[in-house]
mmCIF file of C-alpha atoms in Angstrom:
data_model
loop_
_atom_site.group_PDB
_atom_site.id
_atom_site.type_symbol
_atom_site.label_atom_id
_atom_site.label_comp_id
_atom_site.label_asym_id
_atom_site.label_seq_id
_atom_site.Cartn_x
_atom_site.Cartn_y
_atom_site.Cartn_z
ATOM 1 C CA MET A 1 -23.963 -22.682 -40.514
ATOM 2 C CA THR A 2 -20.908 -22.938 -38.215
ATOM 3 C CA ARG A 3 -21.155 -25.918 -35.807
ATOM 4 C CA GLY A 4 -20.764 -25.235 -32.053
ATOM 5 C CA GLY A 5 -16.894 -24.985 -31.180
ATOM 6 C CA SER A 6 -15.606 -24.074 -34.438
ATOM 7 C CA GLY A 7 -16.477 -20.576 -35.159
ATOM 8 C CA PRO A 8 -14.294 -17.344 -34.543
ATOM 9 C CA LEU A 9 -16.395 -16.250 -31.524
ATOM 10 C CA PHE A 10 -15.758 -19.594 -29.786
ATOM 11 C CA LEU A 11 -12.128 -19.410 -30.608
ATOM 12 C CA THR A 12 -11.977 -15.815 -29.034
ATOM 13 C CA PHE A 13 -13.734 -17.373 -25.842
ATOM 14 C CA LEU A 14 -11.017 -20.099 -25.565
ATOM 15 C CA LEU A 15 -8.322 -17.497 -25.998
ATOM 16 C CA LEU A 16 -9.808 -15.283 -23.102
ATOM 17 C CA LEU A 17 -10.516 -18.370 -20.911
ATOM 18 C CA ALA A 18 -6.846 -19.408 -21.463
ATOM 19 C CA ALA A 19 -5.688 -16.002 -20.488
ATOM 20 C CA CYS A 20 -7.850 -15.786 -17.227
ATOM 21 C CA GLY A 21 -6.053 -16.217 -13.920
ATOM 22 C CA LYS A 22 -2.584 -15.567 -15.304
ATOM 23 C CA PRO A 23 -0.568 -12.398 -13.786
ATOM 24 C CA ASP A 24 -0.941 -9.268 -15.793
ATOM 25 C CA PRO A 25 2.294 -8.194 -17.168
ATOM 26 C CA ALA A 26 1.613 -4.608 -16.107
ATOM 27 C CA GLY A 27 0.847 -3.725 -12.445
ATOM 28 C CA MET A 28 2.758 -6.337 -10.765
ATOM 29 C CA ARG A 29 4.661 -5.907 -7.366
ATOM 30 C CA VAL A 30 7.069 -8.333 -5.932
ATOM 31 C CA VAL A 31 5.828 -8.668 -2.243
ATOM 32 C CA ASP A 32 8.324 -11.109 -0.930
ATOM 33 C CA ALA A 33 10.701 -13.774 -2.343
ATOM 34 C CA ASP A 34 13.534 -16.319 -1.449
ATOM 35 C CA ALA A 35 15.812 -18.688 -3.291
ATOM 36 C CA SER A 36 12.711 -21.083 -4.219
ATOM 37 C CA GLY A 37 9.933 -18.640 -5.182
ATOM 38 C CA ALA A 38 8.082 -15.336 -4.859
ATOM 39 C CA ILE A 39 4.723 -13.715 -3.882
ATOM 40 C CA VAL A 40 3.619 -11.026 -6.159
ATOM 41 C CA LEU A 41 0.792 -8.639 -5.816
ATOM 42 C CA ASP A 42 -1.444 -8.601 -9.181
ATOM 43 C CA ILE A 43 -2.765 -5.063 -8.837
ATOM 44 C CA PRO A 44 -5.390 -5.003 -11.724
ATOM 45 C CA HIS A 45 -7.048 -8.196 -10.323
ATOM 46 C CA ARG A 46 -6.349 -7.306 -6.683
ATOM 47 C CA GLU A 47 -4.942 -10.797 -5.898
ATOM 48 C CA TYR A 48 -1.766 -12.047 -4.365
ATOM 49 C CA VAL A 49 -0.164 -14.891 -6.647
ATOM 50 C CA GLY A 50 2.420 -17.541 -5.405
ATOM 51 C CA LEU A 51 5.101 -18.330 -7.858
ATOM 52 C CA ARG A 52 7.742 -20.970 -8.046
ATOM 53 C CA ARG A 53 11.351 -19.739 -9.331
ATOM 54 C CA ASP A 54 10.436 -21.152 -12.664
ATOM 55 C CA ALA A 55 7.575 -18.608 -12.662
ATOM 56 C CA SER A 56 4.837 -21.317 -12.764
ATOM 57 C CA GLN A 57 1.781 -20.606 -10.672
ATOM 58 C CA VAL A 58 1.138 -22.190 -7.277
ATOM 59 C CA TRP A 59 -1.677 -20.160 -5.883
ATOM 60 C CA ARG A 60 -3.929 -16.965 -6.383
ATOM 61 C CA GLN A 61 -5.826 -15.401 -3.473
ATOM 62 C CA PRO A 62 -7.902 -12.095 -2.928
ATOM 63 C CA VAL A 63 -5.755 -9.200 -1.431
ATOM 64 C CA ARG A 64 -6.183 -9.097 2.168
ATOM 65 C CA PRO A 65 -5.796 -5.981 4.494
ATOM 66 C CA ASP A 66 -3.508 -7.877 7.015
ATOM 67 C CA GLY A 67 -1.002 -8.401 3.792
ATOM 68 C CA VAL A 68 1.146 -11.531 3.250
ATOM 69 C CA THR A 69 4.677 -12.813 3.541
ATOM 70 C CA CYS A 70 6.629 -16.056 2.628
ATOM 71 C CA GLN A 71 6.246 -19.013 5.159
ATOM 72 C CA ALA A 72 9.202 -21.181 5.878
ATOM 73 C CA GLN A 73 9.823 -21.304 1.832
ATOM 74 C CA CYS A 74 8.271 -19.240 -0.865
ATOM 75 C CA PRO A 75 5.846 -19.399 -2.212
ATOM 76 C CA GLU A 76 4.223 -20.909 0.686
ATOM 77 C CA ALA A 77 2.234 -18.083 2.274
ATOM 78 C CA LYS A 78 2.009 -16.525 5.999
ATOM 79 C CA TRP A 79 -0.961 -14.084 6.085
ATOM 80 C CA GLY A 80 0.145 -10.920 8.025
ATOM 81 C CA LYS A 81 2.435 -7.762 7.677
ATOM 82 C CA ALA A 82 6.207 -8.463 7.657
ATOM 83 C CA SER A 83 8.205 -7.037 10.468
ATOM 84 C CA THR A 84 10.300 -4.076 9.322
ATOM 85 C CA SER A 85 13.363 -2.384 10.352
ATOM 86 C CA CYS A 86 12.145 1.120 9.691
ATOM 87 C CA THR A 87 8.930 2.955 10.107
ATOM 88 C CA THR A 88 7.459 5.564 7.731
ATOM 89 C CA GLY A 89 6.152 8.872 9.039
ATOM 90 C CA ARG A 90 8.602 10.822 11.122
ATOM 91 C CA LEU A 91 12.110 9.994 10.670
ATOM 92 C CA ASP A 92 12.330 7.070 13.309
ATOM 93 C CA ILE A 93 15.352 5.228 11.668
ATOM 94 C CA ARG A 94 17.789 3.997 14.089
ATOM 95 C CA LEU A 95 21.480 2.745 13.390
ATOM 96 C CA GLY A 96 22.225 1.593 16.692
ATOM 97 C CA ARG A 97 20.948 4.662 18.898
ATOM 98 C CA ARG A 98 21.538 7.363 16.215
ATOM 99 C CA PRO A 99 19.268 8.204 13.388
ATOM 100 C CA PRO A 100 20.859 8.856 10.026
ATOM 101 C CA VAL A 101 22.074 12.495 9.275
ATOM 102 C CA THR A 102 19.784 13.876 6.393
ATOM 103 C CA ASP A 103 18.047 16.908 5.154
ATOM 104 C CA LEU A 104 14.746 14.991 5.158
ATOM 105 C CA THR A 105 12.436 15.248 8.239
ATOM 106 C CA TYR A 106 10.117 12.066 7.529
ATOM 107 C CA ALA A 107 10.137 8.992 5.169
ATOM 108 C CA SER A 108 7.503 8.003 2.759
ATOM 109 C CA ALA A 109 9.363 4.768 2.238
ATOM 110 C CA CYS A 110 12.587 3.505 3.763
ATOM 111 C CA GLY A 111 14.782 0.166 3.882
ATOM 112 C CA ILE A 112 17.464 -0.882 6.069
ATOM 113 C CA ALA A 113 20.558 -3.004 4.438
ATOM 114 C CA ASN A 114 23.248 -5.030 5.972
ATOM 115 C CA GLY A 115 24.859 -1.885 6.688
ATOM 116 C CA GLY A 116 23.398 1.495 5.670
ATOM 117 C CA GLY A 117 20.069 2.009 4.189
ATOM 118 C CA GLY A 118 17.813 4.376 2.183
ATOM 119 C CA ILE A 119 15.036 6.799 2.711
ATOM 120 C CA VAL A 120 12.455 8.256 0.231
ATOM 121 C CA ALA A 121 10.291 11.471 1.197
ATOM 122 C CA GLN A 122 7.577 12.462 -1.105
ATOM 123 C CA TYR A 123 6.290 16.032 -1.428
ATOM 124 C CA ASP A 124 3.155 17.214 -3.421
ATOM 125 C CA GLN A 125 3.992 20.441 -5.231
ATOM 126 C CA GLY A 126 0.736 21.573 -6.910
ATOM 127 C CA ARG A 127 -0.361 18.806 -8.990
ATOM 128 C CA GLN A 128 3.115 17.176 -9.327
ATOM 129 C CA ARG A 129 4.659 14.973 -6.660
ATOM 130 C CA THR A 130 8.432 14.898 -5.988
ATOM 131 C CA SER A 131 10.531 12.213 -4.276
ATOM 132 C CA ARG A 132 13.808 12.831 -2.433
ATOM 133 C CA VAL A 133 15.882 9.864 -2.323
ATOM 134 C CA ARG A 134 18.772 9.459 0.307
ATOM 135 C CA VAL A 135 21.088 6.590 0.737
ATOM 136 C CA PHE A 136 23.347 6.641 3.904
ATOM 137 C CA ASP A 137 26.146 4.650 5.061
ATOM 138 C CA PRO A 138 26.520 2.295 8.102
ATOM 139 C CA ALA A 139 27.430 5.552 10.274
ATOM 140 C CA GLY A 140 24.461 7.304 9.080
ATOM 141 C CA SER A 141 25.795 9.624 6.752
ATOM 142 C CA VAL A 142 24.150 10.485 3.315
ATOM 143 C CA ILE A 143 26.415 9.280 0.632
ATOM 144 C CA HIS A 144 23.976 9.385 -2.393
ATOM 145 C CA ARG A 145 21.010 11.712 -3.103
ATOM 146 C CA VAL A 146 18.799 11.916 -6.032
ATOM 147 C CA ASP A 147 15.317 14.093 -6.437
ATOM 148 C CA SER A 148 12.971 13.000 -9.080
ATOM 149 C CA MET A 149 9.393 13.606 -10.223
ATOM 150 C CA GLY A 150 6.836 11.163 -9.230
ATOM 151 C CA GLU A 151 6.901 8.072 -6.835
ATOM 152 C CA VAL A 152 10.124 6.470 -6.216
ATOM 153 C CA PRO A 153 10.120 2.990 -4.569
ATOM 154 C CA ILE A 154 13.053 1.973 -2.509
ATOM 155 C CA ILE A 155 14.554 -1.581 -1.511
ATOM 156 C CA ALA A 156 17.410 -2.563 0.824
ATOM 157 C CA ASP A 157 19.171 -5.977 0.643
ATOM 158 C CA PRO A 158 19.209 -7.549 4.173
ATOM 159 C CA ALA A 159 22.301 -9.711 3.184
ATOM 160 C CA THR A 160 24.736 -7.143 1.847
ATOM 161 C CA PRO A 161 25.073 -3.161 2.211
ATOM 162 C CA ARG A 162 22.956 -2.475 -1.247
ATOM 163 C CA VAL A 163 20.024 -0.069 -1.789
ATOM 164 C CA ALA A 164 18.119 0.129 -4.825
ATOM 165 C CA TYR A 165 15.599 2.559 -6.061
ATOM 166 C CA LEU A 166 13.095 2.581 -9.094
ATOM 167 C CA ILE A 167 12.590 5.720 -11.281
ATOM 168 C CA GLY A 168 10.167 4.870 -14.190
ATOM 169 C CA ASP A 169 11.208 1.504 -15.335
ATOM 170 C CA GLU A 170 14.827 2.167 -14.458
ATOM 171 C CA LEU A 171 16.529 0.696 -11.233
ATOM 172 C CA THR A 172 19.534 1.799 -9.875
ATOM 173 C CA GLU A 173 21.592 -0.115 -7.231
ATOM 174 C CA ILE A 174 23.900 1.584 -4.663
ATOM 175 C CA ASP A 175 26.581 0.529 -2.607
ATOM 176 C CA ALA A 176 25.455 1.605 0.916
ATOM 177 C CA VAL A 177 29.076 1.589 2.123
ATOM 178 C CA THR A 178 30.794 3.755 -0.756
ATOM 179 C CA GLY A 179 27.971 5.287 -2.289
ATOM 180 C CA ASP A 180 29.189 3.891 -5.743
ATOM 181 C CA ARG A 181 26.567 2.956 -8.509
ATOM 182 C CA ARG A 182 26.789 -0.958 -8.723
ATOM 183 C CA ARG A 183 24.300 -1.257 -11.530
ATOM 184 C CA THR A 184 21.480 0.156 -13.632
ATOM 185 C CA LEU A 185 18.708 -2.096 -15.073
ATOM 186 C CA THR A 186 16.007 -0.967 -17.363
ATOM 187 C CA GLY A 187 12.574 -2.527 -17.928
ATOM 188 C CA VAL A 188 11.770 -3.202 -14.604
ATOM 189 C CA GLU A 189 8.248 -2.898 -13.129
ATOM 190 C CA SER A 190 9.134 -3.749 -9.638
ATOM 191 C CA ALA A 191 11.927 -5.384 -7.484
ATOM 192 C CA ARG A 192 12.957 -6.896 -4.094
ATOM 193 C CA TYR A 193 15.940 -8.468 -2.518
ATOM 194 C CA ASP A 194 15.327 -12.110 -1.453
ATOM 195 C CA THR A 195 16.696 -13.428 1.626
ATOM 196 C CA THR A 196 20.000 -14.502 0.043
ATOM 197 C CA GLY A 197 20.686 -11.086 -1.483
ATOM 198 C CA ALA A 198 19.503 -11.902 -4.940
ATOM 199 C CA LEU A 199 17.657 -9.006 -6.686
ATOM 200 C CA VAL A 200 14.197 -10.384 -7.857
ATOM 201 C CA VAL A 201 12.615 -8.181 -10.377
ATOM 202 C CA TRP A 202 9.401 -8.219 -12.290
ATOM 203 C CA ARG A 203 9.936 -7.075 -15.915
ATOM 204 C CA THR A 204 7.837 -4.629 -17.565
ATOM 205 C CA GLU A 205 7.263 -6.752 -20.586
ATOM 206 C CA GLY A 206 6.045 -9.603 -17.898
ATOM 207 C CA GLY A 207 8.116 -12.238 -16.130
ATOM 208 C CA ILE A 208 9.999 -12.528 -12.982
ATOM 209 C CA ALA A 209 13.728 -13.053 -12.793
ATOM 210 C CA TRP A 210 16.423 -13.739 -10.242
ATOM 211 C CA LEU A 211 19.610 -11.645 -10.899
#
């Protein structure tokens, strides 16, 4: 007879217990970040997780409808939605007093960089969703465009004129002044620019990184 604590079932229990509470590699979204840490959304567990820059976990809380942002320093949390520089729905983005010149009439997602920005409009065509991505310069002219099947997240850097969008696990970063492609990264689950302009990514194989 196997004595308590030494059998294979007990070992399996210990492994499950050790994994409990850790961020799931899949289904993670970077919500907010700075040079000290980040807050990520653990979608499978419906929880927010506060992480230090070394990826150590500080706290974990259930999802709340009012959302969360970083307090004075991440991962300290401030409950409530962050103020945004653009709104979804009818195209209500303003550069000074002028909206960007684009073929899109509304924004499903958007972001304003420190010069220029980006818009995504999503359309349902039968059973398939199409996303139309437009990056515009500081004058409001579209300088980069791409259409893709599925949903396409878009982010913008508040410190520099950079915009990035994610198609599948491939992130493309665009210079919002020239329209040039700055870099392409693969294996990205989600991403966000922090307050210093660093690109913070959650990788598909798990783990957070500042680039």
